[in-house]
Coordinates of C-alpha atoms in Angstrom, one line a residue:
Chain A
M10 CA 0.2 0.0 0.1
T11 CA 1.4 3.4 -1.2
S12 CA 1.7 6.4 1.1
I13 CA -0.9 8.1 -1.0
T14 CA -3.2 5.3 -0.7
R15 CA -2.9 5.4 3.1
F16 CA -3.5 8.9 3.2
L17 CA -6.6 8.8 1.2
I18 CA -8.1 6.1 3.5
A19 CA -7.1 8.0 6.3
G20 CA -8.8 11.2 4.9
I21 CA -12.1 9.4 4.2
G22 CA -12.1 7.8 7.7
F23 CA -11.3 11.1 9.2
F24 CA -14.2 12.9 7.4
G25 CA -16.5 10.0 8.1
V26 CA -15.9 9.8 12.0
A27 CA -16.1 13.5 12.2
A28 CA -19.5 13.4 10.3
L29 CA -20.9 10.9 12.6
C30 CA -19.7 12.6 15.7
V31 CA -21.1 15.9 14.6
G32 CA -24.4 14.1 13.5
C33 CA -24.9 12.3 16.7
G34 CA -24.2 15.3 18.9
P35 CA -27.1 17.3 20.6
A36 CA -28.6 19.8 18.2
T37 CA -29.9 23.1 19.3
P38 CA -33.3 23.1 20.7
D39 CA -36.0 24.9 18.4
D40 CA -39.6 25.2 19.3
G41 CA -40.5 25.9 15.5
A42 CA -41.9 29.3 16.3
D43 CA -41.9 32.0 13.4
P44 CA -43.8 34.8 12.3
Q45 CA -45.6 32.5 9.4
V46 CA -46.7 29.7 11.5
A47 CA -47.9 32.0 14.0
T48 CA -50.0 33.7 11.7
Q49 CA -51.1 31.4 8.8
G50 CA -54.0 29.2 9.0
S51 CA -56.6 29.3 11.8
I52 CA -55.1 26.6 14.1
E53 CA -51.7 26.3 15.3
V54 CA -50.4 23.2 17.0
T55 CA -47.3 21.4 17.9
A56 CA -47.7 17.8 17.1
K57 CA -46.0 14.6 16.7
L58 CA -46.0 12.7 13.5
V59 CA -47.1 9.3 14.7
D60 CA -47.9 7.5 11.3
I61 CA -47.3 7.7 7.6
T62 CA -49.1 4.8 6.0
G63 CA -47.8 3.3 2.9
K64 CA -45.2 5.3 0.6
F65 CA -45.3 8.4 -1.1
P66 CA -46.2 7.9 -4.7
P67 CA -44.0 9.7 -7.3
N68 CA -44.7 13.3 -8.2
D69 CA -43.4 13.2 -11.6
L70 CA -46.8 14.1 -13.5
Y71 CA -49.1 15.0 -10.6
D72 CA -48.5 16.8 -7.5
Y73 CA -50.9 15.5 -4.6
A74 CA -51.5 16.0 -0.9
Y75 CA -50.7 12.9 1.4
V76 CA -52.6 12.5 4.5
M77 CA -50.4 11.8 7.6
K78 CA -51.4 11.2 11.1
Y79 CA -50.3 13.7 14.0
E80 CA -50.9 13.5 17.7
V81 CA -51.3 17.0 19.3
L82 CA -48.8 17.7 21.9
K83 CA -49.7 21.5 22.4
T84 CA -52.3 23.8 21.0
H85 CA -51.2 27.4 20.4
R86 CA -54.2 28.7 18.3
G87 CA -57.8 27.6 17.7
E88 CA -59.2 24.3 18.6
A89 CA -57.6 20.9 17.9
T90 CA -56.7 18.0 20.2
G91 CA -56.0 14.4 20.0
T92 CA -55.3 12.8 16.8
L93 CA -55.3 14.9 13.6
L94 CA -55.3 13.7 10.0
V95 CA -53.3 16.4 8.1
G96 CA -52.7 16.6 4.4
Q97 CA -49.2 17.6 3.3
Y98 CA -49.0 18.9 -0.2
N99 CA -46.3 17.4 -2.3
P100 CA -44.5 15.5 0.6
L101 CA -41.4 14.6 -1.4
K102 CA -40.4 18.2 -1.6
K103 CA -38.9 20.6 1.1
R104 CA -41.7 22.6 2.5
A105 CA -39.7 25.9 1.5
V106 CA -40.2 24.9 -2.1
A107 CA -43.4 22.8 -2.2
A108 CA -45.9 25.8 -3.0
D109 CA -47.2 26.1 -6.4
E110 CA -50.3 27.4 -8.0
R111 CA -52.3 24.6 -6.9
S112 CA -51.5 24.7 -3.2
G113 CA -51.5 28.4 -2.5
E114 CA -49.2 29.7 0.2
I115 CA -47.6 26.8 2.0
G116 CA -44.2 26.5 3.5
G117 CA -42.0 25.7 6.6
N118 CA -38.4 24.6 7.2
V119 CA -39.1 20.6 7.3
T120 CA -37.2 19.0 4.5
R121 CA -38.7 15.5 4.9
F122 CA -41.3 13.6 6.8
R123 CA -40.3 11.0 9.2
V124 CA -42.4 9.2 11.8
G125 CA -41.5 10.3 15.2
D126 CA -40.5 13.9 14.3
I127 CA -42.3 16.8 16.0
H128 CA -43.8 19.7 13.9
R129 CA -45.4 23.1 14.7
L130 CA -48.0 23.3 12.2
A131 CA -50.3 26.0 10.9
L132 CA -53.6 24.3 9.8
E133 CA -56.8 24.8 8.1
P134 CA -59.8 22.5 9.1
N135 CA -61.1 21.5 5.6
I136 CA -58.5 20.2 3.1
D137 CA -60.9 20.3 0.2
E138 CA -61.4 24.1 0.3
Y139 CA -57.5 24.7 -0.1
C140 CA -56.0 21.6 -2.0
M141 CA -56.7 21.7 -5.9
A142 CA -54.7 18.5 -6.3
G143 CA -55.6 14.8 -5.6
I144 CA -55.7 14.0 -1.8
I145 CA -54.2 10.6 -1.0
N146 CA -55.9 9.4 2.2
K147 CA -54.8 6.0 3.2
Y148 CA -57.0 6.2 6.4
A149 CA -60.3 6.6 4.0
E150 CA -61.7 3.2 5.0
E151 CA -60.2 3.1 8.5
D152 CA -61.7 6.4 9.7
K153 CA -64.7 7.1 7.6
P154 CA -63.8 10.1 5.5
S155 CA -67.3 11.7 5.6
D156 CA -66.8 12.1 9.4
A157 CA -63.2 12.6 10.1
P158 CA -62.0 16.1 9.1
L159 CA -58.9 16.4 7.0
Y160 CA -56.7 19.4 7.8
W161 CA -54.7 21.2 5.3
A162 CA -50.9 21.9 6.5
V163 CA -50.3 25.5 5.6
W164 CA -46.9 25.8 7.5
T165 CA -44.8 23.2 8.9
N166 CA -41.8 23.9 11.0
R167 CA -39.5 21.3 12.7
V168 CA -39.3 21.4 16.5
I169 CA -36.2 20.2 18.2
Q170 CA -36.5 19.3 21.8
Chain B
M5 CA -36.2 19.7 -35.8
D6 CA -34.9 22.7 -37.4
A7 CA -31.6 23.1 -39.0
T8 CA -30.1 25.2 -36.3
R9 CA -30.7 22.7 -33.6
T10 CA -29.6 19.9 -35.6
T11 CA -26.2 21.7 -36.4
K12 CA -25.8 22.3 -32.5
M13 CA -26.4 18.8 -31.7
A14 CA -24.2 17.5 -34.3
S15 CA -21.4 19.8 -33.3
F16 CA -22.0 18.8 -29.7
R17 CA -21.7 15.1 -30.4
D18 CA -18.6 15.8 -32.5
M19 CA -17.1 17.6 -29.6
F20 CA -17.3 14.5 -27.2
F21 CA -17.1 11.6 -29.7
S22 CA -14.5 12.7 -32.1
A23 CA -12.3 15.3 -30.3
K24 CA -8.8 14.5 -29.2
P25 CA -8.1 14.2 -25.5
T26 CA -5.9 17.1 -25.8
L27 CA -8.9 19.3 -26.7
L28 CA -11.0 18.1 -23.8
F29 CA -8.2 18.0 -21.2
P30 CA -5.4 20.3 -22.3
S31 CA -4.5 21.2 -18.7
L32 CA -3.7 17.4 -18.0
E33 CA -1.5 17.2 -21.0
G34 CA 0.3 20.3 -19.8
L35 CA 0.9 18.6 -16.5
G36 CA 2.3 15.5 -18.0
V37 CA -0.8 13.6 -17.4
G38 CA -1.3 10.9 -20.3
W39 CA -4.8 9.8 -21.7
G40 CA -5.6 6.3 -20.9
M41 CA -6.4 5.1 -24.3
G42 CA -3.4 7.0 -25.8
A43 CA -1.1 5.4 -23.0
R44 CA -2.3 1.9 -23.9
N45 CA -1.7 2.5 -27.7
N46 CA 1.7 3.9 -27.0
P47 CA 3.1 2.3 -23.7
P48 CA 6.1 3.6 -22.2
P49 CA 9.0 1.1 -22.0
A50 CA 7.8 -1.4 -19.2
P51 CA 10.4 -1.0 -16.3
P52 CA 11.0 -4.1 -14.1
G53 CA 9.0 -4.5 -10.9
R54 CA 6.4 -1.7 -9.9
G55 CA 7.4 0.6 -12.6
V56 CA 8.5 4.1 -12.5
P57 CA 6.6 6.5 -10.3
G58 CA 5.3 9.4 -12.2
S59 CA 5.4 7.5 -15.6
R60 CA 2.7 8.6 -18.4
E61 CA 0.7 5.4 -17.5
R62 CA 0.6 5.4 -13.7
F63 CA -0.2 9.1 -13.0
P64 CA -3.5 9.4 -14.7
K65 CA -4.5 6.1 -12.8
W66 CA -3.7 7.9 -9.6
F67 CA -5.2 11.2 -10.6
L68 CA -8.5 9.7 -11.5
A69 CA -8.7 7.4 -8.5
A70 CA -7.8 10.4 -6.4
I71 CA -10.6 12.5 -7.9
F72 CA -13.2 9.6 -7.4
L73 CA -12.2 8.9 -3.7
V74 CA -12.1 12.6 -2.9
I75 CA -15.7 12.8 -4.4
I76 CA -16.7 9.8 -2.4
A77 CA -15.0 11.1 0.8
I78 CA -16.7 14.7 0.8
E79 CA -20.3 13.6 -0.2
G80 CA -21.2 12.0 2.9
P81 CA -19.8 14.4 5.3
V82 CA -21.2 17.2 3.5
Q83 CA -24.6 15.8 3.2
A84 CA -24.5 15.0 7.0
L85 CA -23.6 18.7 7.8
L86 CA -26.6 19.9 5.5
D87 CA -28.9 17.4 7.2
L88 CA -27.6 18.7 10.3
R89 CA -28.4 22.3 9.7
S90 CA -31.9 21.7 8.1
E91 CA -33.3 18.9 10.2
G92 CA -31.3 18.6 13.4
R93 CA -29.7 15.1 12.5
P94 CA -28.2 13.5 9.4
Q95 CA -30.5 11.5 7.2
V96 CA -28.1 8.7 7.3
L97 CA -29.1 7.9 10.7
D98 CA -32.5 6.9 9.8
F99 CA -30.9 3.6 8.6
L100 CA -30.5 2.9 12.3
S101 CA -34.1 3.9 13.5
Q102 CA -36.0 1.2 11.2
A103 CA -36.0 -2.4 10.9
P104 CA -33.9 -3.3 8.0
T105 CA -36.8 -4.7 5.9
Q106 CA -36.7 -4.8 2.1
D107 CA -39.2 -1.8 2.0
N108 CA -37.5 0.3 4.6
L109 CA -34.3 -0.2 2.9
R110 CA -35.6 0.7 -0.6
T111 CA -37.4 3.9 0.7
F112 CA -34.2 4.7 2.8
E113 CA -32.0 4.4 -0.5
S114 CA -34.6 6.4 -2.5
A115 CA -34.8 9.2 -0.1
L116 CA -30.9 9.4 0.2
E117 CA -30.8 9.8 -3.5
D118 CA -33.7 12.3 -3.8
N119 CA -32.3 14.5 -0.9
A120 CA -28.6 14.4 -1.9
W121 CA -27.1 17.8 -2.3
S122 CA -24.7 16.5 -5.1
A123 CA -27.6 15.0 -7.2
E124 CA -29.6 18.2 -6.9
A125 CA -26.7 20.1 -8.0
V126 CA -25.7 18.0 -10.8
R127 CA -29.0 16.5 -12.1
P128 CA -30.2 19.4 -14.4
A129 CA -26.9 19.7 -16.1
M130 CA -26.5 15.7 -16.5
Q131 CA -30.1 15.7 -17.8
Y132 CA -29.4 18.2 -20.4
F133 CA -26.2 16.5 -21.4
R134 CA -28.0 13.4 -22.0
Y135 CA -30.7 15.2 -24.0
A136 CA -28.2 17.0 -26.2
L137 CA -26.3 13.7 -27.0
G138 CA -29.4 11.4 -27.4
E139 CA -32.6 13.2 -26.9
D140 CA -32.9 11.2 -23.7
L141 CA -35.4 13.1 -21.5
G142 CA -35.0 10.9 -18.4
A143 CA -37.2 8.3 -16.9
K144 CA -40.4 10.3 -17.2
A145 CA -40.6 11.7 -20.8
L146 CA -40.1 10.7 -24.4
A147 CA -38.7 12.8 -27.2
G148 CA -41.0 12.2 -30.4
K149 CA -40.9 13.8 -33.8
D150 CA -41.2 17.5 -34.7
D151 CA -40.3 18.5 -31.1
W152 CA -43.5 16.7 -29.8
L153 CA -43.0 15.2 -26.2
F154 CA -44.8 12.3 -24.8
Y155 CA -45.3 11.1 -21.1
R156 CA -43.5 8.0 -20.9
A157 CA -46.1 6.1 -18.6
G158 CA -48.8 6.9 -21.3
A159 CA -46.6 5.2 -24.2
E160 CA -45.6 2.4 -21.9
F161 CA -49.6 1.5 -21.2
L162 CA -49.9 1.3 -25.1
M163 CA -47.1 -1.0 -25.4
Q164 CA -47.0 -3.4 -22.6
P165 CA -49.5 -6.2 -22.2
W166 CA -52.6 -5.4 -19.8
P167 CA -54.6 -8.3 -18.8
H168 CA -57.6 -6.1 -18.1
A169 CA -57.3 -7.2 -14.5
V170 CA -59.0 -10.2 -12.9
E171 CA -62.6 -9.7 -12.0
G172 CA -62.8 -9.1 -8.2
G173 CA -59.1 -8.0 -8.3
G174 CA -59.3 -5.6 -5.5
T175 CA -57.8 -2.3 -6.6
D176 CA -56.4 -3.4 -9.8
D177 CA -60.3 -4.1 -11.3
P178 CA -61.3 -0.9 -12.8
L179 CA -64.4 -2.7 -14.3
G180 CA -65.3 -3.8 -10.7
A181 CA -65.1 -0.3 -9.5
I182 CA -67.1 1.3 -12.3
V183 CA -69.9 -1.2 -12.1
D184 CA -69.9 -0.7 -8.4
F185 CA -70.1 3.0 -8.7
R186 CA -72.9 2.8 -11.4
D187 CA -74.9 0.6 -9.1
T188 CA -74.3 2.9 -6.1
L189 CA -75.7 5.9 -8.2
A190 CA -78.5 3.8 -9.6
Q191 CA -79.9 3.4 -6.1
R192 CA -80.2 7.1 -6.0
D193 CA -81.8 7.3 -9.6
I194 CA -78.6 8.8 -10.8
A195 CA -77.2 7.7 -14.2
L196 CA -73.5 7.2 -15.0
L197 CA -71.7 8.1 -18.3
V198 CA -67.9 7.0 -18.5
V199 CA -65.8 9.1 -20.7
I200 CA -62.1 7.7 -21.3
A201 CA -59.9 10.4 -22.5
P202 CA -57.4 9.1 -24.9
G203 CA -53.7 9.5 -24.1
K204 CA -51.7 11.6 -26.8
A205 CA -49.9 8.8 -27.9
S206 CA -53.0 6.9 -28.9
I207 CA -54.1 9.6 -31.1
Y208 CA -50.7 10.6 -32.4
P209 CA -48.6 7.6 -32.5
D210 CA -46.9 8.8 -35.6
K211 CA -45.5 11.7 -33.6
L212 CA -44.0 9.1 -31.2
S213 CA -42.3 7.1 -33.9
A214 CA -42.1 7.3 -37.9
R215 CA -42.8 3.5 -37.9
I216 CA -46.3 3.7 -36.8
A217 CA -49.2 4.8 -39.1
E218 CA -51.2 8.0 -38.5
T219 CA -54.3 6.1 -37.4
D220 CA -54.4 2.4 -36.1
E221 CA -56.9 1.2 -34.1
R222 CA -54.5 -1.4 -32.6
I223 CA -52.5 1.1 -30.9
Y224 CA -55.1 1.9 -28.4
G225 CA -56.2 -1.8 -28.3
H226 CA -56.4 -1.8 -24.4
A227 CA -58.9 1.0 -24.2
R228 CA -60.9 -0.3 -27.1
A229 CA -61.3 -3.6 -25.5
F230 CA -62.2 -2.1 -22.2
L231 CA -65.0 0.1 -23.8
D232 CA -66.4 -3.2 -25.1
R233 CA -66.2 -4.7 -21.7
L234 CA -68.1 -1.6 -20.3
A235 CA -70.7 -1.9 -23.0
E236 CA -71.1 -5.6 -22.1
A237 CA -71.8 -4.6 -18.5
S238 CA -74.2 -1.9 -19.8
V239 CA -72.3 0.9 -18.7
P240 CA -72.9 3.9 -20.9
T241 CA -69.9 5.4 -22.5
V242 CA -68.5 8.1 -25.0
D243 CA -66.0 6.7 -27.6
L244 CA -63.7 9.6 -28.0
F245 CA -61.0 7.4 -29.8
A246 CA -63.4 7.0 -32.7
R247 CA -64.3 10.8 -32.6
Y248 CA -60.6 11.7 -32.7
A249 CA -59.6 9.2 -35.4
T250 CA -62.1 10.7 -37.8
A251 CA -61.0 14.3 -36.7
R252 CA -57.5 13.5 -37.7
E253 CA -58.5 12.1 -41.0
G254 CA -60.2 15.5 -41.7
H255 CA -56.9 17.1 -40.8
E256 CA -58.3 19.4 -38.2
A257 CA -56.3 21.4 -35.8
P258 CA -54.2 19.4 -33.6
L259 CA -56.1 17.6 -30.9
Y260 CA -53.2 17.6 -28.2
L261 CA -50.5 20.1 -27.2
E262 CA -47.0 19.3 -28.4
R263 CA -45.3 19.3 -25.3
D264 CA -48.0 18.4 -22.7
T265 CA -50.1 15.4 -22.0
H266 CA -53.3 17.2 -22.4
W267 CA -55.7 17.8 -25.1
S268 CA -55.8 21.1 -27.1
P269 CA -58.8 23.6 -27.1
E270 CA -60.0 21.8 -30.1
G271 CA -59.6 18.4 -28.7
L272 CA -61.6 19.4 -25.4
R273 CA -64.3 21.0 -27.6
L274 CA -64.9 17.9 -29.6
A275 CA -65.0 16.0 -26.5
A276 CA -67.4 18.1 -25.0
K277 CA -69.6 18.2 -28.0
A278 CA -69.5 14.2 -28.2
V279 CA -70.5 14.0 -24.4
A280 CA -73.4 16.5 -24.7
E281 CA -74.8 14.8 -27.8
R282 CA -74.8 11.6 -25.9
V283 CA -76.4 13.2 -22.8
I284 CA -79.2 15.0 -25.0
K285 CA -80.0 11.8 -27.1
E286 CA -80.5 9.8 -23.8
G287 CA -82.7 12.4 -22.3
W288 CA -81.1 11.9 -18.8
I289 CA -81.4 15.6 -18.0
P290 CA -84.0 18.5 -19.0
N291 CA -82.8 20.7 -21.7
G292 CA -81.1 23.7 -20.7
T293 CA -81.8 27.1 -22.1
L294 CA -78.7 29.3 -21.4
E295 CA -76.9 30.6 -24.6
Y296 CA -73.3 30.9 -23.3
A297 CA -71.1 33.3 -25.2
I298 CA -67.5 32.7 -26.4
Q299 CA -64.6 34.9 -25.8
P300 CA -61.4 34.4 -27.5
V301 CA -58.3 34.3 -25.3
E302 CA -54.6 33.6 -25.9
V303 CA -52.3 31.8 -23.3
S304 CA -49.0 30.5 -23.2
R305 CA -48.1 27.2 -21.6
V306 CA -44.8 25.3 -20.9
G307 CA -45.8 21.8 -21.2
D308 CA -46.1 19.4 -18.3
V309 CA -43.9 16.7 -20.2
L310 CA -41.2 19.3 -20.5
R311 CA -41.3 20.0 -17.0
M312 CA -40.8 16.3 -16.3
A313 CA -37.5 16.3 -17.8
D314 CA -36.5 18.4 -14.7
S315 CA -33.6 20.4 -16.2
P316 CA -34.1 24.3 -16.8
Y317 CA -31.5 24.1 -19.7
I318 CA -33.9 21.6 -21.6
T319 CA -37.0 23.9 -20.9
A320 CA -35.1 26.9 -22.1
R321 CA -34.6 25.1 -25.4
F322 CA -38.4 25.4 -26.2
A323 CA -40.6 28.4 -26.2
P324 CA -43.8 28.3 -24.4
E325 CA -46.7 26.9 -26.4
S326 CA -49.2 29.8 -27.7
I327 CA -52.7 28.5 -27.3
A328 CA -55.9 30.1 -28.7
C329 CA -58.5 29.2 -26.2
A330 CA -62.2 29.8 -26.2
Q331 CA -63.5 31.3 -22.7
V332 CA -67.1 30.6 -22.0
T333 CA -68.9 33.5 -20.6
D334 CA -72.3 34.3 -19.1
P335 CA -74.3 36.4 -21.4
A336 CA -76.1 38.2 -18.9
T337 CA -73.4 39.2 -16.8
G338 CA -70.4 39.0 -19.2
Q339 CA -68.5 36.8 -16.5
P340 CA -66.5 33.9 -17.1
Y341 CA -68.5 30.5 -16.7
A342 CA -68.6 29.4 -13.0
D343 CA -70.0 25.8 -11.8
E344 CA -73.1 25.7 -9.6
A345 CA -72.6 23.3 -7.0
E346 CA -76.2 22.2 -6.0
A347 CA -78.9 23.3 -8.5
P348 CA -77.8 21.7 -11.7
P349 CA -78.6 18.1 -12.5
V350 CA -75.1 17.1 -13.9
L351 CA -72.1 16.4 -11.7
V352 CA -68.5 16.0 -13.7
L353 CA -65.9 14.0 -12.1
G354 CA -62.4 13.9 -13.6
D355 CA -58.8 14.6 -13.6
S356 CA -56.3 17.2 -15.1
F357 CA -58.0 17.0 -18.5
L358 CA -60.9 18.9 -16.9
R359 CA -58.5 21.2 -15.0
I360 CA -56.6 22.4 -18.0
Y361 CA -57.9 25.8 -19.3
Q362 CA -60.7 25.6 -16.8
S363 CA -59.1 26.5 -13.3
D364 CA -55.8 26.7 -15.1
A365 CA -55.3 29.9 -17.3
P366 CA -57.1 31.3 -19.0
G367 CA -60.0 30.1 -16.8
S368 CA -63.5 28.9 -18.0
A369 CA -62.2 27.7 -21.2
G370 CA -62.0 24.0 -20.3
F371 CA -64.1 20.6 -20.9
I372 CA -66.3 21.6 -18.0
A373 CA -67.3 25.0 -19.6
H374 CA -67.7 23.8 -22.8
L375 CA -69.8 21.0 -21.8
A376 CA -72.1 23.4 -19.9
R377 CA -72.3 25.5 -23.0
E378 CA -73.3 22.5 -25.1
L379 CA -75.8 21.6 -22.5
K380 CA -77.0 25.1 -22.1
Q381 CA -76.8 24.8 -18.4
P382 CA -74.3 24.9 -15.6
V383 CA -72.8 21.9 -14.2
A384 CA -71.1 20.9 -10.8
S385 CA -67.7 19.4 -10.7
I386 CA -64.9 17.9 -8.8
V387 CA -61.5 17.7 -10.3
S388 CA -58.6 15.6 -8.9
D389 CA -55.2 15.8 -10.8
G390 CA -54.1 12.3 -11.5
G391 CA -56.9 11.1 -9.2
A392 CA -59.9 10.1 -11.3
S393 CA -59.6 6.4 -10.9
T394 CA -60.3 6.6 -6.9
L395 CA -59.4 9.9 -5.3
V396 CA -62.1 12.0 -7.0
R397 CA -64.9 9.5 -5.6
Q398 CA -63.3 9.6 -2.1
E399 CA -63.7 13.5 -2.4
L400 CA -67.4 13.0 -3.4
A401 CA -67.7 10.7 -0.5
R402 CA -66.4 13.6 1.8
H403 CA -69.2 15.8 0.0
P404 CA -72.2 13.6 -0.5
E405 CA -74.3 16.8 -0.7
L406 CA -73.1 17.2 -4.2
L407 CA -75.1 14.4 -5.3
H408 CA -78.5 16.0 -4.1
G409 CA -80.6 16.6 -6.9
K410 CA -78.3 15.2 -9.4
K411 CA -79.7 13.1 -12.4
L412 CA -76.4 12.4 -14.1
V413 CA -72.8 11.7 -13.1
I414 CA -70.1 12.1 -15.9
W415 CA -67.0 10.4 -15.0
E416 CA -63.9 11.1 -17.1
F417 CA -60.3 9.5 -16.7
V418 CA -57.5 9.4 -18.9
E419 CA -56.8 6.2 -20.7
R420 CA -53.4 5.2 -18.9
D421 CA -55.0 5.3 -15.5
L422 CA -56.8 2.1 -16.5
R423 CA -53.7 0.7 -15.3
F424 CA -51.6 3.5 -13.5
G425 CA -54.5 5.3 -11.7
T426 CA -53.3 6.7 -8.3
E427 CA -54.4 4.5 -5.5
G428 CA -55.8 1.8 -8.1
W429 CA -59.5 1.4 -8.5
Q430 CA -61.0 1.1 -5.1
K431 CA -64.8 0.7 -4.4
V432 CA -65.7 3.8 -2.6
K433 CA -68.8 4.0 -0.2
L434 CA -70.7 7.2 -0.5
G435 CA -72.3 8.7 2.5
D436 CA -75.9 10.1 2.8

């Protein structure tokens, strides 16, 4: 093994270990509050993403909203408690760039959706009034869609505890 | 393809396939770095043992290997740092938080690819490079003749076998879902009319490949056979395939947009006329009396197929299509046509074929407005992009009040959704 090979392997190892150390380290707490989430929508909650049923379909031709299940941890504005079904528009995209002519103004700083994450959400209660795209609701049979309200996520910020 | 573009592409290909290495990597030559092929053709004298360090053969291998390893080395840490800044933890740690099942691993791999900073940075340029070299528009789009572009899934639906699903085949059984919906509506004394919107490749196969004839019923054989099965099941339909084939023989204006999956204003006008003729002939609803007016409006549109190529460099090569639309207006108020949710006897369900020109620019110039004009009365509608197979009926289930007073539901969906419909073909229960 030449000295250059050893140098390269050591460099790769150093970067890898450094990244893992930095990645595993404690992140700065963030309650997700900002002027947008505090003013958009009629409801504002901090909620834990407890379930994403199925996989997000590709968004190559059609953008869609995907309904996910949240558990409310704290209500900041409006009325919402317990389990909420929330439609996130075009969930394969970062919230900051997901908005288009069919979604209206949406946003936030969440870049991807993972079960277990906590989000600060600005919501509207009736998704059909806000979302012009298809709405994929995997809970349709389970939760009787005509009874369970589907919320529309207007703003979605990450919360780091 | 115009002469300028052909010349540009030829010169682009020449540069990469015919140019000498010195033209592409002059700086490497200047550094004494040999080109791999050239080095093999003119090998330096082979020294005994490990060779001479810094020879013309060994240096480029080291150089390329070093570049390769550096790229690999920086990708992960940079991505981890970016993830840390945006999400609080690196995405790669998701691997540790899930069971290593096949589904989870595939999802994890796909998410890594989608969110990689390097892929985001390089993808548009690479996509353009592939297009310039071989007119490859990527996984989602196909380049046809005369700058016509096609949605790959639409072409694949025509070319691949489709066994029409097995009856009772769960969400893969469109016939079962349609018959179930028809029967559900019949219990409320509401008729159902099914309209399959032909895919662009079915009507313009000759624009996809020079080897295909202009009109050939075998091209849309899947849809043709499915229409026959609907007829056997006594489900009323409108055959737009035959209507469009006749229109093409008459050399009428193009029925589809060149770089979009959807129909042109002429295509939707023909469709609306054919549907209205069937509705009036069957006497499902009372005749209307409103005489809507038409207002010419021109819009420009960047095709959705072009956007699928996912490269601004490719998009910039094509000018937006200029489209002459006919906006439907209320003669009493002069305002653009607007649906009425509850009063009218017709509810229209469908996908983006109903959205284009209707809620998209210029507005009130789409299928729905033109159908209302032909029927001389407003209609109600639910439109779900890509969701006509199941999602649009789920939305109807959330708003069953839209069925009050209805005599007819017109259900439009695009041909390829017979196989590729989002969420398949579920049977949907309608509330009271």
